[in-house]
Amino acid sequence: MSFIPLHNIYSHQLNLHSCCVTAEFLIAPTKHNKRLQQRTGVRQLLEHLMHALGIVDSLDDSHYPYRLLHHRHYVGFSHSTDKIAVAISSQRPIAIDIETHDISWQVAQRFYHPNELDILEQLSLIERNHMTKCLWQIKECYIKINDSKLATGLGIDYSLMIPKLMNMASSNDSLSCYVVESMTDFNIAVLPKQQSIIVY
């Protein structure tokens, strides 16, 4: 595996069993090799995280959810433009979603639950754009954890999460990791600076 220079590497211990790391490419991937660089970058970041945890292992990516071959820890990946992210849990499936682009209102209207749309329509444009993106990321994470189809997972109603996400969004400390109470037995962590959400 070729080495790709990364910077702005941030690690977060989510709980006793789960942690994540995010990074950026020092040189943005070019259009013709972007997918290869992102794939290589997340695996390199996984090696970085395993080293920090004192784990020597390899990735079993033969089927989902991804696991470490010997330790059997769960592994989640995400990438968007020049940002990449990896999450590990020794306990149960974990998913991370990093998103650098806004999610259009037209996409939300097509896929989101009517209860979510009712609340989102009452927000200011800036708040609506932010919450639409957060909901998309949460939905993506649950789709990864449940190994469900995109269209099915996007339609699930997470409207009760919006006020909790709004409270978190009002904070000025963008370096923090915020844990938001979810509607399931999974936890949700939000990393505003890294534009990442983790369900673990």
PDB file of N, CA, C and O in Angstrom, residues 105-166:
ATOM      1  N   TRP A 105     -32.501  20.468  -0.500  1.00  0.00           N
ATOM      2  CA  TRP A 105     -33.856  20.389   0.020  1.00  0.00           C
ATOM      3  C   TRP A 105     -34.719  19.475  -0.853  1.00  0.00           C
ATOM      4  O   TRP A 105     -35.598  18.780  -0.369  1.00  0.00           O
ATOM      5  N   GLN A 106     -34.445  19.465  -2.159  1.00  0.00           N
ATOM      6  CA  GLN A 106     -35.200  18.592  -3.070  1.00  0.00           C
ATOM      7  C   GLN A 106     -34.968  17.117  -2.725  1.00  0.00           C
ATOM      8  O   GLN A 106     -35.906  16.315  -2.768  1.00  0.00           O
ATOM      9  N   VAL A 107     -33.737  16.763  -2.370  1.00  0.00           N
ATOM     10  CA  VAL A 107     -33.438  15.383  -1.965  1.00  0.00           C
ATOM     11  C   VAL A 107     -34.168  15.065  -0.665  1.00  0.00           C
ATOM     12  O   VAL A 107     -34.771  13.992  -0.519  1.00  0.00           O
ATOM     13  N   ALA A 108     -34.128  15.990   0.287  1.00  0.00           N
ATOM     14  CA  ALA A 108     -34.820  15.774   1.561  1.00  0.00           C
ATOM     15  C   ALA A 108     -36.318  15.582   1.331  1.00  0.00           C
ATOM     16  O   ALA A 108     -36.930  14.667   1.900  1.00  0.00           O
ATOM     17  N   GLN A 109     -36.912  16.411   0.495  1.00  0.00           N
ATOM     18  CA  GLN A 109     -38.349  16.308   0.232  1.00  0.00           C
ATOM     19  C   GLN A 109     -38.702  14.971  -0.412  1.00  0.00           C
ATOM     20  O   GLN A 109     -39.796  14.454  -0.200  1.00  0.00           O
ATOM     21  N   ARG A 110     -37.793  14.433  -1.157  1.00  0.00           N
ATOM     22  CA  ARG A 110     -38.052  13.159  -1.829  1.00  0.00           C
ATOM     23  C   ARG A 110     -37.940  11.967  -0.870  1.00  0.00           C
ATOM     24  O   ARG A 110     -38.700  11.015  -0.970  1.00  0.00           O
ATOM     25  N   PHE A 111     -36.963  12.014   0.044  1.00  0.00           N
ATOM     26  CA  PHE A 111     -36.640  10.829   0.839  1.00  0.00           C
ATOM     27  C   PHE A 111     -37.000  10.911   2.321  1.00  0.00           C
ATOM     28  O   PHE A 111     -37.181   9.884   2.965  1.00  0.00           O
ATOM     29  N   TYR A 112     -37.064  12.112   2.893  1.00  0.00           N
ATOM     30  CA  TYR A 112     -37.238  12.221   4.336  1.00  0.00           C
ATOM     31  C   TYR A 112     -38.689  11.949   4.743  1.00  0.00           C
ATOM     32  O   TYR A 112     -39.619  12.087   3.959  1.00  0.00           O
ATOM     33  N   HIS A 113     -38.852  11.588   6.006  1.00  0.00           N
ATOM     34  CA  HIS A 113     -40.166  11.307   6.557  1.00  0.00           C
ATOM     35  C   HIS A 113     -40.962  12.617   6.671  1.00  0.00           C
ATOM     36  O   HIS A 113     -40.385  13.670   6.984  1.00  0.00           O
ATOM     37  N   PRO A 114     -42.292  12.583   6.449  1.00  0.00           N
ATOM     38  CA  PRO A 114     -43.097  13.815   6.557  1.00  0.00           C
ATOM     39  C   PRO A 114     -42.948  14.529   7.898  1.00  0.00           C
ATOM     40  O   PRO A 114     -42.970  15.768   7.940  1.00  0.00           O
ATOM     41  N   ASN A 115     -42.804  13.795   8.994  1.00  0.00           N
ATOM     42  CA  ASN A 115     -42.615  14.439  10.299  1.00  0.00           C
ATOM     43  C   ASN A 115     -41.325  15.254  10.346  1.00  0.00           C
ATOM     44  O   ASN A 115     -41.279  16.335  10.955  1.00  0.00           O
ATOM     45  N   GLU A 116     -40.271  14.738   9.721  1.00  0.00           N
ATOM     46  CA  GLU A 116     -39.001  15.473   9.658  1.00  0.00           C
ATOM     47  C   GLU A 116     -39.166  16.734   8.818  1.00  0.00           C
ATOM     48  O   GLU A 116     -38.707  17.818   9.202  1.00  0.00           O
ATOM     49  N   LEU A 117     -39.826  16.596   7.680  1.00  0.00           N
ATOM     50  CA  LEU A 117     -40.012  17.739   6.785  1.00  0.00           C
ATOM     51  C   LEU A 117     -40.834  18.829   7.453  1.00  0.00           C
ATOM     52  O   LEU A 117     -40.540  20.019   7.290  1.00  0.00           O
ATOM     53  N   ASP A 118     -41.854  18.444   8.228  1.00  0.00           N
ATOM     54  CA  ASP A 118     -42.686  19.440   8.928  1.00  0.00           C
ATOM     55  C   ASP A 118     -41.842  20.293   9.855  1.00  0.00           C
ATOM     56  O   ASP A 118     -42.008  21.516   9.916  1.00  0.00           O
ATOM     57  N   ILE A 119     -40.913  19.663  10.584  1.00  0.00           N
ATOM     58  CA  ILE A 119     -40.057  20.410  11.512  1.00  0.00           C
ATOM     59  C   ILE A 119     -39.023  21.228  10.744  1.00  0.00           C
ATOM     60  O   ILE A 119     -38.803  22.407  11.041  1.00  0.00           O
ATOM     61  N   LEU A 120     -38.399  20.627   9.758  1.00  0.00           N
ATOM     62  CA  LEU A 120     -37.359  21.319   8.987  1.00  0.00           C
ATOM     63  C   LEU A 120     -37.908  22.559   8.287  1.00  0.00           C
ATOM     64  O   LEU A 120     -37.219  23.581   8.189  1.00  0.00           O
ATOM     65  N   GLU A 121     -39.129  22.503   7.810  1.00  0.00           N
ATOM     66  CA  GLU A 121     -39.727  23.646   7.106  1.00  0.00           C
ATOM     67  C   GLU A 121     -39.920  24.852   8.019  1.00  0.00           C
ATOM     68  O   GLU A 121     -40.027  25.979   7.536  1.00  0.00           O
ATOM     69  N   GLN A 122     -39.966  24.635   9.324  1.00  0.00           N
ATOM     70  CA  GLN A 122     -40.165  25.731  10.272  1.00  0.00           C
ATOM     71  C   GLN A 122     -38.857  26.423  10.663  1.00  0.00           C
ATOM     72  O   GLN A 122     -38.878  27.451  11.342  1.00  0.00           O
ATOM     73  N   LEU A 123     -37.731  25.874  10.259  1.00  0.00           N
ATOM     74  CA  LEU A 123     -36.430  26.419  10.636  1.00  0.00           C
ATOM     75  C   LEU A 123     -35.987  27.499   9.658  1.00  0.00           C
ATOM     76  O   LEU A 123     -36.472  27.563   8.524  1.00  0.00           O
ATOM     77  N   SER A 124     -35.041  28.327  10.100  1.00  0.00           N
ATOM     78  CA  SER A 124     -34.423  29.275   9.177  1.00  0.00           C
ATOM     79  C   SER A 124     -33.655  28.496   8.111  1.00  0.00           C
ATOM     80  O   SER A 124     -33.354  27.309   8.299  1.00  0.00           O
ATOM     81  N   LEU A 125     -33.334  29.120   7.012  1.00  0.00           N
ATOM     82  CA  LEU A 125     -32.654  28.427   5.918  1.00  0.00           C
ATOM     83  C   LEU A 125     -31.320  27.841   6.367  1.00  0.00           C
ATOM     84  O   LEU A 125     -30.991  26.680   6.040  1.00  0.00           O
ATOM     85  N   ILE A 126     -30.558  28.580   7.162  1.00  0.00           N
ATOM     86  CA  ILE A 126     -29.261  28.091   7.646  1.00  0.00           C
ATOM     87  C   ILE A 126     -29.460  26.884   8.556  1.00  0.00           C
ATOM     88  O   ILE A 126     -28.780  25.865   8.417  1.00  0.00           O
ATOM     89  N   GLU A 127     -30.401  26.986   9.490  1.00  0.00           N
ATOM     90  CA  GLU A 127     -30.671  25.869  10.397  1.00  0.00           C
ATOM     91  C   GLU A 127     -31.198  24.654   9.633  1.00  0.00           C
ATOM     92  O   GLU A 127     -30.798  23.521   9.905  1.00  0.00           O
ATOM     93  N   ARG A 128     -32.078  24.910   8.673  1.00  0.00           N
ATOM     94  CA  ARG A 128     -32.654  23.816   7.896  1.00  0.00           C
ATOM     95  C   ARG A 128     -31.565  23.075   7.123  1.00  0.00           C
ATOM     96  O   ARG A 128     -31.528  21.847   7.112  1.00  0.00           O
ATOM     97  N   ASN A 129     -30.677  23.825   6.490  1.00  0.00           N
ATOM     98  CA  ASN A 129     -29.585  23.186   5.731  1.00  0.00           C
ATOM     99  C   ASN A 129     -28.711  22.335   6.648  1.00  0.00           C
ATOM    100  O   ASN A 129     -28.326  21.218   6.293  1.00  0.00           O
ATOM    101  N   HIS A 130     -28.413  22.872   7.830  1.00  0.00           N
ATOM    102  CA  HIS A 130     -27.552  22.149   8.772  1.00  0.00           C
ATOM    103  C   HIS A 130     -28.240  20.877   9.274  1.00  0.00           C
ATOM    104  O   HIS A 130     -27.644  19.798   9.318  1.00  0.00           O
ATOM    105  N   MET A 131     -29.504  20.997   9.663  1.00  0.00           N
ATOM    106  CA  MET A 131     -30.235  19.843  10.195  1.00  0.00           C
ATOM    107  C   MET A 131     -30.498  18.798   9.107  1.00  0.00           C
ATOM    108  O   MET A 131     -30.473  17.599   9.367  1.00  0.00           O
ATOM    109  N   THR A 132     -30.738  19.247   7.881  1.00  0.00           N
ATOM    110  CA  THR A 132     -30.943  18.309   6.766  1.00  0.00           C
ATOM    111  C   THR A 132     -29.701  17.458   6.558  1.00  0.00           C
ATOM    112  O   THR A 132     -29.787  16.241   6.362  1.00  0.00           O
ATOM    113  N   LYS A 133     -28.550  18.090   6.651  1.00  0.00           N
ATOM    114  CA  LYS A 133     -27.281  17.361   6.498  1.00  0.00           C
ATOM    115  C   LYS A 133     -27.047  16.409   7.673  1.00  0.00           C
ATOM    116  O   LYS A 133     -26.664  15.254   7.476  1.00  0.00           O
ATOM    117  N   CYS A 134     -27.302  16.873   8.905  1.00  0.00           N
ATOM    118  CA  CYS A 134     -27.122  16.007  10.080  1.00  0.00           C
ATOM    119  C   CYS A 134     -28.020  14.782   9.997  1.00  0.00           C
ATOM    120  O   CYS A 134     -27.587  13.653  10.265  1.00  0.00           O
ATOM    121  N   LEU A 135     -29.276  14.981   9.623  1.00  0.00           N
ATOM    122  CA  LEU A 135     -30.198  13.853   9.503  1.00  0.00           C
ATOM    123  C   LEU A 135     -29.726  12.872   8.439  1.00  0.00           C
ATOM    124  O   LEU A 135     -29.817  11.655   8.608  1.00  0.00           O
ATOM    125  N   TRP A 136     -29.236  13.400   7.319  1.00  0.00           N
ATOM    126  CA  TRP A 136     -28.719  12.543   6.254  1.00  0.00           C
ATOM    127  C   TRP A 136     -27.587  11.656   6.788  1.00  0.00           C
ATOM    128  O   TRP A 136     -27.554  10.457   6.536  1.00  0.00           O
ATOM    129  N   GLN A 137     -26.685  12.256   7.547  1.00  0.00           N
ATOM    130  CA  GLN A 137     -25.553  11.507   8.081  1.00  0.00           C
ATOM    131  C   GLN A 137     -26.000  10.440   9.077  1.00  0.00           C
ATOM    132  O   GLN A 137     -25.484   9.322   9.070  1.00  0.00           O
ATOM    133  N   ILE A 138     -26.962  10.787   9.927  1.00  0.00           N
ATOM    134  CA  ILE A 138     -27.487   9.804  10.877  1.00  0.00           C
ATOM    135  C   ILE A 138     -28.146   8.651  10.124  1.00  0.00           C
ATOM    136  O   ILE A 138     -27.915   7.476  10.427  1.00  0.00           O
ATOM    137  N   LYS A 139     -28.930   8.976   9.122  1.00  0.00           N
ATOM    138  CA  LYS A 139     -29.595   7.956   8.312  1.00  0.00           C
ATOM    139  C   LYS A 139     -28.562   7.059   7.624  1.00  0.00           C
ATOM    140  O   LYS A 139     -28.699   5.830   7.602  1.00  0.00           O
ATOM    141  N   GLU A 140     -27.524   7.674   7.069  1.00  0.00           N
ATOM    142  CA  GLU A 140     -26.458   6.897   6.411  1.00  0.00           C
ATOM    143  C   GLU A 140     -25.810   5.927   7.402  1.00  0.00           C
ATOM    144  O   GLU A 140     -25.548   4.775   7.065  1.00  0.00           O
ATOM    145  N   CYS A 141     -25.558   6.397   8.614  1.00  0.00           N
ATOM    146  CA  CYS A 141     -24.927   5.536   9.622  1.00  0.00           C
ATOM    147  C   CYS A 141     -25.823   4.353   9.978  1.00  0.00           C
ATOM    148  O   CYS A 141     -25.352   3.212  10.061  1.00  0.00           O
ATOM    149  N   TYR A 142     -27.104   4.615  10.189  1.00  0.00           N
ATOM    150  CA  TYR A 142     -28.009   3.517  10.525  1.00  0.00           C
ATOM    151  C   TYR A 142     -28.166   2.548   9.354  1.00  0.00           C
ATOM    152  O   TYR A 142     -28.312   1.338   9.561  1.00  0.00           O
ATOM    153  N   ILE A 143     -28.122   3.061   8.137  1.00  0.00           N
ATOM    154  CA  ILE A 143     -28.165   2.186   6.959  1.00  0.00           C
ATOM    155  C   ILE A 143     -26.954   1.257   6.968  1.00  0.00           C
ATOM    156  O   ILE A 143     -27.068   0.053   6.719  1.00  0.00           O
ATOM    157  N   LYS A 144     -25.782   1.807   7.283  1.00  0.00           N
ATOM    158  CA  LYS A 144     -24.563   0.988   7.338  1.00  0.00           C
ATOM    159  C   LYS A 144     -24.657  -0.054   8.452  1.00  0.00           C
ATOM    160  O   LYS A 144     -24.296  -1.213   8.251  1.00  0.00           O
ATOM    161  N   ILE A 145     -25.129   0.357   9.621  1.00  0.00           N
ATOM    162  CA  ILE A 145     -25.214  -0.562  10.758  1.00  0.00           C
ATOM    163  C   ILE A 145     -26.220  -1.679  10.482  1.00  0.00           C
ATOM    164  O   ILE A 145     -25.978  -2.840  10.792  1.00  0.00           O
ATOM    165  N   ASN A 146     -27.361  -1.315   9.898  1.00  0.00           N
ATOM    166  CA  ASN A 146     -28.410  -2.304   9.650  1.00  0.00           C
ATOM    167  C   ASN A 146     -28.276  -2.993   8.302  1.00  0.00           C
ATOM    168  O   ASN A 146     -29.077  -3.865   7.977  1.00  0.00           O
ATOM    169  N   ASP A 147     -27.263  -2.565   7.521  1.00  0.00           N
ATOM    170  CA  ASP A 147     -27.034  -3.136   6.189  1.00  0.00           C
ATOM    171  C   ASP A 147     -28.324  -3.095   5.369  1.00  0.00           C
ATOM    172  O   ASP A 147     -28.700  -4.075   4.719  1.00  0.00           O
ATOM    173  N   SER A 148     -29.007  -1.941   5.426  1.00  0.00           N
ATOM    174  CA  SER A 148     -30.274  -1.796   4.718  1.00  0.00           C
ATOM    175  C   SER A 148     -30.089  -0.977   3.449  1.00  0.00           C
ATOM    176  O   SER A 148     -29.054  -0.355   3.241  1.00  0.00           O
ATOM    177  N   LYS A 149     -31.115  -0.969   2.634  1.00  0.00           N
ATOM    178  CA  LYS A 149     -31.069  -0.236   1.372  1.00  0.00           C
ATOM    179  C   LYS A 149     -31.190   1.263   1.633  1.00  0.00           C
ATOM    180  O   LYS A 149     -31.878   1.689   2.562  1.00  0.00           O
ATOM    181  N   LEU A 150     -30.569   2.058   0.777  1.00  0.00           N
ATOM    182  CA  LEU A 150     -30.532   3.507   0.954  1.00  0.00           C
ATOM    183  C   LEU A 150     -31.941   4.095   1.021  1.00  0.00           C
ATOM    184  O   LEU A 150     -32.266   4.827   1.949  1.00  0.00           O
ATOM    185  N   ALA A 151     -32.784   3.780   0.051  1.00  0.00           N
ATOM    186  CA  ALA A 151     -34.122   4.379   0.003  1.00  0.00           C
ATOM    187  C   ALA A 151     -34.934   4.001   1.237  1.00  0.00           C
ATOM    188  O   ALA A 151     -35.657   4.827   1.798  1.00  0.00           O
ATOM    189  N   THR A 152     -34.816   2.774   1.703  1.00  0.00           N
ATOM    190  CA  THR A 152     -35.539   2.326   2.896  1.00  0.00           C
ATOM    191  C   THR A 152     -35.049   3.065   4.129  1.00  0.00           C
ATOM    192  O   THR A 152     -35.837   3.589   4.920  1.00  0.00           O
ATOM    193  N   GLY A 153     -33.742   3.136   4.295  1.00  0.00           N
ATOM    194  CA  GLY A 153     -33.167   3.773   5.483  1.00  0.00           C
ATOM    195  C   GLY A 153     -33.410   5.259   5.546  1.00  0.00           C
ATOM    196  O   GLY A 153     -33.592   5.822   6.626  1.00  0.00           O
ATOM    197  N   LEU A 154     -33.434   5.926   4.397  1.00  0.00           N
ATOM    198  CA  LEU A 154     -33.635   7.376   4.398  1.00  0.00           C
ATOM    199  C   LEU A 154     -35.032   7.762   4.852  1.00  0.00           C
ATOM    200  O   LEU A 154     -35.247   8.838   5.389  1.00  0.00           O
ATOM    201  N   GLY A 155     -36.012   6.881   4.656  1.00  0.00           N
ATOM    202  CA  GLY A 155     -37.391   7.209   5.000  1.00  0.00           C
ATOM    203  C   GLY A 155     -37.748   7.034   6.460  1.00  0.00           C
ATOM    204  O   GLY A 155     -38.858   7.372   6.874  1.00  0.00           O
ATOM    205  N   ILE A 156     -36.828   6.518   7.279  1.00  0.00           N
ATOM    206  CA  ILE A 156     -37.121   6.319   8.705  1.00  0.00           C
ATOM    207  C   ILE A 156     -37.246   7.678   9.393  1.00  0.00           C
ATOM    208  O   ILE A 156     -36.524   8.629   9.090  1.00  0.00           O
ATOM    209  N   ASP A 157     -38.169   7.770  10.332  1.00  0.00           N
ATOM    210  CA  ASP A 157     -38.472   9.028  11.001  1.00  0.00           C
ATOM    211  C   ASP A 157     -37.525   9.275  12.178  1.00  0.00           C
ATOM    212  O   ASP A 157     -37.585   8.589  13.193  1.00  0.00           O
ATOM    213  N   TYR A 158     -36.664  10.287  12.032  1.00  0.00           N
ATOM    214  CA  TYR A 158     -35.773  10.711  13.113  1.00  0.00           C
ATOM    215  C   TYR A 158     -36.134  12.117  13.590  1.00  0.00           C
ATOM    216  O   TYR A 158     -35.283  12.853  14.081  1.00  0.00           O
ATOM    217  N   SER A 159     -37.400  12.499  13.437  1.00  0.00           N
ATOM    218  CA  SER A 159     -37.810  13.866  13.781  1.00  0.00           C
ATOM    219  C   SER A 159     -37.564  14.200  15.254  1.00  0.00           C
ATOM    220  O   SER A 159     -37.274  15.357  15.588  1.00  0.00           O
ATOM    221  N   LEU A 160     -37.646  13.210  16.132  1.00  0.00           N
ATOM    222  CA  LEU A 160     -37.400  13.471  17.557  1.00  0.00           C
ATOM    223  C   LEU A 160     -35.949  13.846  17.840  1.00  0.00           C
ATOM    224  O   LEU A 160     -35.638  14.390  18.903  1.00  0.00           O
ATOM    225  N   MET A 161     -35.058  13.557  16.889  1.00  0.00           N
ATOM    226  CA  MET A 161     -33.646  13.897  17.056  1.00  0.00           C
ATOM    227  C   MET A 161     -33.370  15.379  16.785  1.00  0.00           C
ATOM    228  O   MET A 161     -32.379  15.924  17.262  1.00  0.00           O
ATOM    229  N   ILE A 162     -34.232  16.029  16.012  1.00  0.00           N
ATOM    230  CA  ILE A 162     -33.937  17.390  15.544  1.00  0.00           C
ATOM    231  C   ILE A 162     -33.735  18.373  16.698  1.00  0.00           C
ATOM    232  O   ILE A 162     -32.739  19.113  16.711  1.00  0.00           O
ATOM    233  N   PRO A 163     -34.625  18.426  17.704  1.00  0.00           N
ATOM    234  CA  PRO A 163     -34.375  19.377  18.817  1.00  0.00           C
ATOM    235  C   PRO A 163     -33.055  19.101  19.542  1.00  0.00           C
ATOM    236  O   PRO A 163     -32.361  20.039  19.949  1.00  0.00           O
ATOM    237  N   LYS A 164     -32.710  17.823  19.698  1.00  0.00           N
ATOM    238  CA  LYS A 164     -31.447  17.482  20.363  1.00  0.00           C
ATOM    239  C   LYS A 164     -30.255  17.947  19.532  1.00  0.00           C
ATOM    240  O   LYS A 164     -29.266  18.467  20.060  1.00  0.00           O
ATOM    241  N   LEU A 165     -30.351  17.776  18.220  1.00  0.00           N
ATOM    242  CA  LEU A 165     -29.284  18.233  17.328  1.00  0.00           C
ATOM    243  C   LEU A 165     -29.212  19.752  17.305  1.00  0.00           C
ATOM    244  O   LEU A 165     -28.128  20.332  17.212  1.00  0.00           O
ATOM    245  N   MET A 166     -30.343  20.421  17.409  1.00  0.00           N
ATOM    246  CA  MET A 166     -30.371  21.891  17.434  1.00  0.00           C
ATOM    247  C   MET A 166     -29.659  22.418  18.678  1.00  0.00           C
ATOM    248  O   MET A 166     -28.924  23.394  18.604  1.00  0.00           O
TER     249      MET A 166
END
